[in-house]
Short mmCIF file of C-alpha atoms and ligand atoms in Angstrom, two decimals:
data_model
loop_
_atom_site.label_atom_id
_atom_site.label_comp_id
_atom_site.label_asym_id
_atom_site.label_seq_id
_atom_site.Cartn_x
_atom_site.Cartn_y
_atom_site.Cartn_z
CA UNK A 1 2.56 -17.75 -11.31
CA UNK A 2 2.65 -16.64 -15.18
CA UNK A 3 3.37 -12.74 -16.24
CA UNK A 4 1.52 -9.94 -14.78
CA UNK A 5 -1.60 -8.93 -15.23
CA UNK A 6 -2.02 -6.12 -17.61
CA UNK A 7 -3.55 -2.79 -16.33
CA UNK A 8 -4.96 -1.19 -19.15
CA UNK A 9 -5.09 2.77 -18.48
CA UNK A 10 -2.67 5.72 -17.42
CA UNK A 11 0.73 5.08 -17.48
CA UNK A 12 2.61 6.08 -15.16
CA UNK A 13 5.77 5.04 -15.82
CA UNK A 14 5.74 7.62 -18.69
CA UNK A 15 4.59 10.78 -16.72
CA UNK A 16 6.62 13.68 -16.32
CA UNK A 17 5.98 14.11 -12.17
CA UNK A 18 9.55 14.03 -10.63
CA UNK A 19 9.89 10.02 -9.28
CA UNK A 20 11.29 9.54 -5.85
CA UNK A 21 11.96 5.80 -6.33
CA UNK A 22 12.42 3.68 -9.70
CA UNK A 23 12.86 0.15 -9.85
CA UNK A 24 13.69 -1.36 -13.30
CA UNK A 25 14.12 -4.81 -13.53
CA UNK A 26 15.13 -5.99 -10.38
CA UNK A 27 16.15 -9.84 -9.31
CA UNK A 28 17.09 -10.86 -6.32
CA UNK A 29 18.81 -14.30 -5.53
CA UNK A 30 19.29 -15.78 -2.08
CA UNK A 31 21.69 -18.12 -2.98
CA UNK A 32 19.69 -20.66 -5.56
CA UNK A 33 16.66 -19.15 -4.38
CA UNK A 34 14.83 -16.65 -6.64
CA UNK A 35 13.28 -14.25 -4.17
CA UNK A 36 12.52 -11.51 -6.63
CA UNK A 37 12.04 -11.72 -10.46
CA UNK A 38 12.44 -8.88 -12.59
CA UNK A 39 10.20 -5.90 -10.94
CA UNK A 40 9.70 -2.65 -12.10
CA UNK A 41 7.74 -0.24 -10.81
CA UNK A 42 7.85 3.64 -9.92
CA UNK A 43 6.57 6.40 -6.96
CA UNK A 44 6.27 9.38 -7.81
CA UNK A 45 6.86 11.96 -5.23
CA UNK A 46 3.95 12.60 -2.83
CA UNK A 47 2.23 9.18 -4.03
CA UNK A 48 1.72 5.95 -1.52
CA UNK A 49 2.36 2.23 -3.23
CA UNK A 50 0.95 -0.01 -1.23
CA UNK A 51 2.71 -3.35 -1.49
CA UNK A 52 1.18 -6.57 -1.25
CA UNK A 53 1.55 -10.12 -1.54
CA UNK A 54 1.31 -13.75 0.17
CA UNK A 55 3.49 -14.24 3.03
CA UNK A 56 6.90 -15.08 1.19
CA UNK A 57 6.12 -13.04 -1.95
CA UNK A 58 8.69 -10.65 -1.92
CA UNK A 59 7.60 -7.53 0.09
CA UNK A 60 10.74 -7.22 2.53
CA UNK A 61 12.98 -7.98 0.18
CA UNK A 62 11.97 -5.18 -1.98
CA UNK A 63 11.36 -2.56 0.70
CA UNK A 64 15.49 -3.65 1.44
CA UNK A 65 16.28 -2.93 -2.09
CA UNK A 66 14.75 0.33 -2.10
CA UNK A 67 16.99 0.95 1.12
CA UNK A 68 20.25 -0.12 -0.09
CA UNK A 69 20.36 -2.62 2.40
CA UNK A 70 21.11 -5.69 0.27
CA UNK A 71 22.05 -4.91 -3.28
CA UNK A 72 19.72 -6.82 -6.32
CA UNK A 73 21.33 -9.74 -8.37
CA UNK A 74 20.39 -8.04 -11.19
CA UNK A 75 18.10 -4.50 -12.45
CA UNK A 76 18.53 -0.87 -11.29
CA UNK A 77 17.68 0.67 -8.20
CA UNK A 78 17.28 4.56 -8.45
CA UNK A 79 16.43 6.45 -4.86
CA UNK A 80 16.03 10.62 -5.19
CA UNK A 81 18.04 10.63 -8.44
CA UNK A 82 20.72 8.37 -6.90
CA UNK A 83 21.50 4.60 -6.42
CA UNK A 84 20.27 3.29 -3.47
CA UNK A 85 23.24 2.67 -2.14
CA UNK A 86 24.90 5.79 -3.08
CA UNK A 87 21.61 7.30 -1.43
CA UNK A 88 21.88 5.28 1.83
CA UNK A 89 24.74 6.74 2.43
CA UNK A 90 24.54 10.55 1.24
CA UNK A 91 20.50 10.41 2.21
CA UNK A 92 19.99 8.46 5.05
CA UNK A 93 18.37 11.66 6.31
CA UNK A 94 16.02 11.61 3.86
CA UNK A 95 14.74 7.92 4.30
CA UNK A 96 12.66 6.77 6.95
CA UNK A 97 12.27 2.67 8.01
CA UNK A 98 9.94 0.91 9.69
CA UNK A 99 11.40 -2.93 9.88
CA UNK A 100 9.07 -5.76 9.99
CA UNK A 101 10.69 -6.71 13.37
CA UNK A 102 11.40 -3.41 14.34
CA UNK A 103 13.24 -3.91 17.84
CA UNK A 104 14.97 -1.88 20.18
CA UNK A 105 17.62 -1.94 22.71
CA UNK A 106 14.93 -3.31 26.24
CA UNK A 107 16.88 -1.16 28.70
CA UNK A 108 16.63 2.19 26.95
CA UNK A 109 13.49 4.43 27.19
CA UNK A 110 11.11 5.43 24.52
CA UNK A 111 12.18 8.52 24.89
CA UNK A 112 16.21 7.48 24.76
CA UNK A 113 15.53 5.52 21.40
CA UNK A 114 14.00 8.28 19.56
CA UNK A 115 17.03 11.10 20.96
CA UNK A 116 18.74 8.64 20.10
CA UNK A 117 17.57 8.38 16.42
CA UNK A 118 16.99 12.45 16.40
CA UNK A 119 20.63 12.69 16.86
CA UNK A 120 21.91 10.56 14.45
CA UNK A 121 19.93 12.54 11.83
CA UNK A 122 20.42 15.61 13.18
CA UNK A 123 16.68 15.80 14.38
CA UNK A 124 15.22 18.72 17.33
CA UNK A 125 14.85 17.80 20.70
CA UNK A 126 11.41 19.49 19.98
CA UNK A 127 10.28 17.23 17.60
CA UNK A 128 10.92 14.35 19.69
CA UNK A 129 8.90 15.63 22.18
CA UNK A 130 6.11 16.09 20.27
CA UNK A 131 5.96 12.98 18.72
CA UNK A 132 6.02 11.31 21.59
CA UNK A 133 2.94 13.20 22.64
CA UNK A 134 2.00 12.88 19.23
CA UNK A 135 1.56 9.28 19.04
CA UNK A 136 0.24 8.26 22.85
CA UNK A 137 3.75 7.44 24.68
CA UNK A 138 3.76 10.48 26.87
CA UNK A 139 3.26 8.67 29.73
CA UNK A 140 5.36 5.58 29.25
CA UNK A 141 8.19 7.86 27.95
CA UNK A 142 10.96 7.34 30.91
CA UNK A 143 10.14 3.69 31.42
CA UNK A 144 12.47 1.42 30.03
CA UNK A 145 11.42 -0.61 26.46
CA UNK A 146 10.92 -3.87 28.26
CA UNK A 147 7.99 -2.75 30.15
CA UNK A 148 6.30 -2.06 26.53
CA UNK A 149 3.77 -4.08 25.54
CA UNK A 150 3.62 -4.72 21.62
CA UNK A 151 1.66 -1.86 20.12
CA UNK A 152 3.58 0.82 22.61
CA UNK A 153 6.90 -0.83 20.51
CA UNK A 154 5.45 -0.51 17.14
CA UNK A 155 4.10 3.45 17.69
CA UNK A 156 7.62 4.17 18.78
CA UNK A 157 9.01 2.17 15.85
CA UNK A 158 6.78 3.94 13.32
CA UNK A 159 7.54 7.61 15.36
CA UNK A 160 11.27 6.64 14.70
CA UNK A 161 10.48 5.91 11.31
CA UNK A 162 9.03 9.53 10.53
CA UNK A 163 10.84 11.34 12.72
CA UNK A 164 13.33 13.51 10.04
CA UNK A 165 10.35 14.01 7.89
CA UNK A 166 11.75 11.54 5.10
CA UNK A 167 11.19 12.29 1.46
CA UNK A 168 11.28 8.35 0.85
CA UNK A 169 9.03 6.36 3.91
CA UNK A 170 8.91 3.04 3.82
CA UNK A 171 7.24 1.30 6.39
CA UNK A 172 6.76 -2.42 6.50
CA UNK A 173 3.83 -3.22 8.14
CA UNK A 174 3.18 -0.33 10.34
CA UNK A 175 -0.11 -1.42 11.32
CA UNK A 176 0.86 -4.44 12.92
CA UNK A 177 -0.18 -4.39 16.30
CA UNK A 178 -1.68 -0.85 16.36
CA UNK A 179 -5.06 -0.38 17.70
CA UNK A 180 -7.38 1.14 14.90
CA UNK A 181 -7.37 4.88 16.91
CA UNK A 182 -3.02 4.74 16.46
CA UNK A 183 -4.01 3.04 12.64
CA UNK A 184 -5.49 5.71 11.81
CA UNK A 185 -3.71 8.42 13.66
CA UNK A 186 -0.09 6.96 11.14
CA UNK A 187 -2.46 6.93 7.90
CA UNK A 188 -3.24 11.11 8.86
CA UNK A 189 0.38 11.40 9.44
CA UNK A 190 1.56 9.88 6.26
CA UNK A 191 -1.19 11.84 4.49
CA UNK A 192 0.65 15.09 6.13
CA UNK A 193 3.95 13.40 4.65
CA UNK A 194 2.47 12.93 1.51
CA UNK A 195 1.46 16.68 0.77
CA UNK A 196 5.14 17.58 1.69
CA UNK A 197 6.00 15.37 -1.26
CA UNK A 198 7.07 12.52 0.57
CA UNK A 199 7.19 8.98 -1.29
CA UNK A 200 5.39 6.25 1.10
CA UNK A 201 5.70 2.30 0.24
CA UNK A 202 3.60 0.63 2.82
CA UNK A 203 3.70 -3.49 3.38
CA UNK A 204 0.43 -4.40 4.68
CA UNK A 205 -1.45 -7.25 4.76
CA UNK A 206 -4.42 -5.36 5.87
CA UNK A 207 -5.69 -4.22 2.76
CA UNK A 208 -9.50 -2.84 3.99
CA UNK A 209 -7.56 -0.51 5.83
CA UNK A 210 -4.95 0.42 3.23
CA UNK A 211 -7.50 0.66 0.48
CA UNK A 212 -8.35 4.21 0.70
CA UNK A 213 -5.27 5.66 1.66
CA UNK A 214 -3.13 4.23 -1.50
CA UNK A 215 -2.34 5.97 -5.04
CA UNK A 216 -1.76 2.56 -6.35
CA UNK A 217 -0.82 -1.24 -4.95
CA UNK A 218 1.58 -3.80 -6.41
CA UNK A 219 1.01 -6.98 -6.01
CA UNK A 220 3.18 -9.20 -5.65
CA UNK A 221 3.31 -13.18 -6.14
CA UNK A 222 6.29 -15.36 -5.92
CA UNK A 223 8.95 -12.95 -6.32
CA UNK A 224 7.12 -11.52 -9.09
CA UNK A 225 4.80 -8.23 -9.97
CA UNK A 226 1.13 -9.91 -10.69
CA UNK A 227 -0.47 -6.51 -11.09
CA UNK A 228 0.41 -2.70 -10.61
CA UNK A 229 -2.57 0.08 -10.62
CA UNK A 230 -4.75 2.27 -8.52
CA UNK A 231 -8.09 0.69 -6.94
CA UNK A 232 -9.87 1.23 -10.27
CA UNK A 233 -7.81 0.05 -12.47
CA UNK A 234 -7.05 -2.93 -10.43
CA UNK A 235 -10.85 -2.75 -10.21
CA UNK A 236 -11.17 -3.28 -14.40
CA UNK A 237 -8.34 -5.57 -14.88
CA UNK A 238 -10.39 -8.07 -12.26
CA UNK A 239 -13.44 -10.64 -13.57
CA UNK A 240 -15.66 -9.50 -10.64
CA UNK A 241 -19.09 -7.05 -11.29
CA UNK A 242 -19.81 -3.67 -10.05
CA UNK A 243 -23.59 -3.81 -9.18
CA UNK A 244 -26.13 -1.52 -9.07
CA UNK A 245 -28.67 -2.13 -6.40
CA UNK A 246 -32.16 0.32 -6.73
CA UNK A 247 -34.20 1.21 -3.35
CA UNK A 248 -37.00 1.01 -5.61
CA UNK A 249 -36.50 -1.62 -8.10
CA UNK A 250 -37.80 0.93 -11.47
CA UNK A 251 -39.99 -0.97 -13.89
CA UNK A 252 -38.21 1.76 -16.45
CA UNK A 253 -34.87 -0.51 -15.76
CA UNK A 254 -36.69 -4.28 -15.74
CA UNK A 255 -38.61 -3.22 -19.23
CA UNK A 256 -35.09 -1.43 -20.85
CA UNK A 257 -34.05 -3.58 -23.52
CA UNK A 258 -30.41 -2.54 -23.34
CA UNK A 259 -30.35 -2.42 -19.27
CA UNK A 260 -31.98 -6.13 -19.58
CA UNK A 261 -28.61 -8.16 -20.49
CA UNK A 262 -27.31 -7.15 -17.34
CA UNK A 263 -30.00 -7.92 -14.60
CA UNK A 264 -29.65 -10.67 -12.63
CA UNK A 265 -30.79 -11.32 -8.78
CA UNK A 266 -32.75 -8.17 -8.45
CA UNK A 267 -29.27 -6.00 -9.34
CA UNK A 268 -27.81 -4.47 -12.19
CA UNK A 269 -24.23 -6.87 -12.67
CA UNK A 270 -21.75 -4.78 -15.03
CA UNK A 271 -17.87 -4.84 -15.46
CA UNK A 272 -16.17 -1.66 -13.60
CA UNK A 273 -15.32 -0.39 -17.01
CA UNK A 274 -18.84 0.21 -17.68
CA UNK A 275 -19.77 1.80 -14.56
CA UNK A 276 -20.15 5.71 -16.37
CA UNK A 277 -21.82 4.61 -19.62
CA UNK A 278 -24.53 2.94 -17.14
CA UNK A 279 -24.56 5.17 -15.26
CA UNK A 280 -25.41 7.71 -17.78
CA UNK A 281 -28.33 5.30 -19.32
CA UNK A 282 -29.51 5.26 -15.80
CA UNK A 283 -30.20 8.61 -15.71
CA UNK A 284 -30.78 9.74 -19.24
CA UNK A 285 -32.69 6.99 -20.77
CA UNK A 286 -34.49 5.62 -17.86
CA UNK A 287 -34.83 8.58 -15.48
CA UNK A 288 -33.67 6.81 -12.04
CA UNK A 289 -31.80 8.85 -10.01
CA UNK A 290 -31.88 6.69 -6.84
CA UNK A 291 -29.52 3.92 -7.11
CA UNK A 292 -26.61 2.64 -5.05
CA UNK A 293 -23.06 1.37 -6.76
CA UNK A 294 -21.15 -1.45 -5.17
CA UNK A 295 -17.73 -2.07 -6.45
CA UNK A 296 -15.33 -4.49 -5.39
CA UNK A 297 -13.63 -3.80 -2.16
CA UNK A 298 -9.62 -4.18 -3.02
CA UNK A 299 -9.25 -7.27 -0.12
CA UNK A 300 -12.11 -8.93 -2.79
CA UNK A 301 -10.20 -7.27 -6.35
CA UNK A 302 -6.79 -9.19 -4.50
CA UNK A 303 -7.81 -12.82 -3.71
CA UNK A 304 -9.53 -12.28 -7.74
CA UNK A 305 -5.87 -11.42 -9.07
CA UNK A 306 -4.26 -14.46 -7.14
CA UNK A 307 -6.81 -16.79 -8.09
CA UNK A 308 -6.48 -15.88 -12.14
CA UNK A 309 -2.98 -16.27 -11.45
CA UNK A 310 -3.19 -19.63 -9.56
CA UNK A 311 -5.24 -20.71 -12.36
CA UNK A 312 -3.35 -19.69 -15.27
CA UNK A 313 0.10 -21.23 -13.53
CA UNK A 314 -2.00 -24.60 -13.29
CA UNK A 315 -3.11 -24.31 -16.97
CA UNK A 316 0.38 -23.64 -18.27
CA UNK A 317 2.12 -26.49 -16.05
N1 LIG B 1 18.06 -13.85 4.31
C1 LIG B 1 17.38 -14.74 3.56
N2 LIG B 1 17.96 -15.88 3.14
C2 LIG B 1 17.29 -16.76 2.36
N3 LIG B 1 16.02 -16.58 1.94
C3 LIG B 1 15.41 -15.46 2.33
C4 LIG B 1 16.03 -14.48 3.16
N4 LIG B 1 15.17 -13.46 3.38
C5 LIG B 1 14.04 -13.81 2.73
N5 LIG B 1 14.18 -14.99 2.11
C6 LIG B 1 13.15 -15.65 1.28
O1 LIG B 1 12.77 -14.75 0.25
C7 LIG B 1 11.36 -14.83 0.02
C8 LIG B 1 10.77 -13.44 0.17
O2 LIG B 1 10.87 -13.06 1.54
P1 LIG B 1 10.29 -11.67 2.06
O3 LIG B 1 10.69 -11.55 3.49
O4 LIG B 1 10.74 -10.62 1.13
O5 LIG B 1 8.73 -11.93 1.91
P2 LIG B 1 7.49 -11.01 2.35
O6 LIG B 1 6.66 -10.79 1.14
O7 LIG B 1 7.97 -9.82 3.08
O8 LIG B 1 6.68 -12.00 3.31
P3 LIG B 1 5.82 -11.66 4.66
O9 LIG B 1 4.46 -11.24 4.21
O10 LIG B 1 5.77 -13.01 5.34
O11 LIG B 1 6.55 -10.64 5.47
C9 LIG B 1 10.83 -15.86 1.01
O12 LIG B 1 10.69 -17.10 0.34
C10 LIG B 1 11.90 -15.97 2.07
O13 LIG B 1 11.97 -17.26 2.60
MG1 LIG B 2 7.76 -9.17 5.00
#
């Protein structure tokens, strides 16, 4: 894959909100293998970055970084004004984890692992309680791990993960084997996270779901960033068309001269960029009120990216 695809509009690198995690640079090397290639990126605090990739581009690896768990080959790893190592250790109460494989010991109960947990970060006995309620496991609570089934594991995995009300959460692949009810039950709870000024970095592969609960995704390919933006301007730095689709297809729009260049199959095809000046023609120069926009669901604005990409690395080999 060739350099990232540039996101033209606000930059956030630049602003002055206080930023919970900054990456600048970073490479990672598993032995000769280049797992990670010189990725920046930022989260401000109280923003979610989704992260997403192929299988094998990175994700993990990253979401380790930001821990402290293994240190970069190379770049800078700030975590709430610290190194991430240095933060590990002074701030582990301040980070929450959700591993991909997030496992526990069989024989303990649900409710064991998460006293557990509470006590190594000084957590209530009342919170523990209530997030078990919280998140389904009431019932199963005093039965041992083993008699889990998947998605049981993964809601206490994700209550562990929240349970000291982190300032930095980062959850790889939470939604893994939750049904949607206890998907969308951790997407409220983040959002409660999030207006506490927590920083969220969420793995997913599921991006429909994802896609309106994210600030901004990075997307990752090959160890390296392909693009960085919110929806919309991921939206603009794509090749695919916002339409415009009328319930009553206006004669006003067919006989516009200027409206003309961009009707084709009964819709109005425009880039995303010019959604607000058409918009605005719509109404003002043709006097229909009644249309419907369709933009580019971020699943669609994804395999787009990838396939420039895949393109551009075939061109330039
Ligand atoms: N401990 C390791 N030793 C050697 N290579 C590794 C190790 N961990 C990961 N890799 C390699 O680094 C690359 C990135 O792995 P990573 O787990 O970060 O990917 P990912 O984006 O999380 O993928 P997935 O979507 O499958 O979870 C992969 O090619 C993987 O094989
Ligand atoms: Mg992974």
């Amino acid at each position: 894959m060739n350099a990232a695809i540039q996101i033209h509009g606000v930059n956030h690198e630049n602003t002055m909100s206080e930023l919970a995690i900054q990456l600048t640079e970073v490479s990672l090397k598993y032995n000769d293998f280049t797992a990670l290639d010189g990725v920046s990126f930022d989260v401000e605090a109280g923003q979610t970055l989704a992260l997403l990739g192929h299988n094998g581009a990175g994700k993990s690896s990253l979401i380790k970084i930001i821990l402290g768990l293994i240190l970069p080959t190379r770049g800078s790893v700030n975590i709430l004004g610290q190194n991430a190592q240095a933060s590990q250790a002074s701030n582990s109460v301040c980070l929450g984890y959700l591993p991909e494989d997030a496992s526990f010991y069989d024989k303990l109960t649900g409710y064991e692992v998460l006293r557990y947990f509470a006590a190594l970060k000084g957590v209530s006995q009342q919170r523990v309680v209530s997030l078990i309620e919280e998140f389904g496991l009431e019932y199963a609570q005093h039965r041992q791990l083993k008699t889990y089934s998947k998605g049981m594991k993964q809601r206490l995995g994700v209550a562990q993960a929240i349970l000291s009300e982190p300032k930095v959460l980062l959850l790889d692949e939470p939604t893994v084997g939750l049904d949607p009810q206890a998907s969308q039950f951790l997407y409220g709870k983040i959002n409660q996270l999030k207006q506490a000024g927590c920083a969220v970095v969420i793995s997913t592969h599921e991006l429909s779901l994802a896609e309106s609960h994210l600030d901004r995704a990075l997307i990752m390919a090959k160890g390296k960033r392909l693009a960085l933006g919110s929806c919309a301007e991921l939206r603009s730095a794509c090749t695919l068309k916002t339409s415009i689709d009328f319930s009553e297809l206006s004669e006003r729009v067919k006989s516009n001269a200027y409206l003309q260049k961009f009707y084709q199959d009964g819709l109005l095809q425009i880039a995303a960029s010019q959604k607000s000046e058409m918009v605005q023609h719509l109404v003002t120069q043709c006097q229909v009120f009644d249309f419907e926009i369709k933009e580019p669901r971020l699943e669609d604005i994804y395999h787009d990216l990838m396939g420039q990409a895949l393109r551009s690395s075939v061109e330039q080999s």
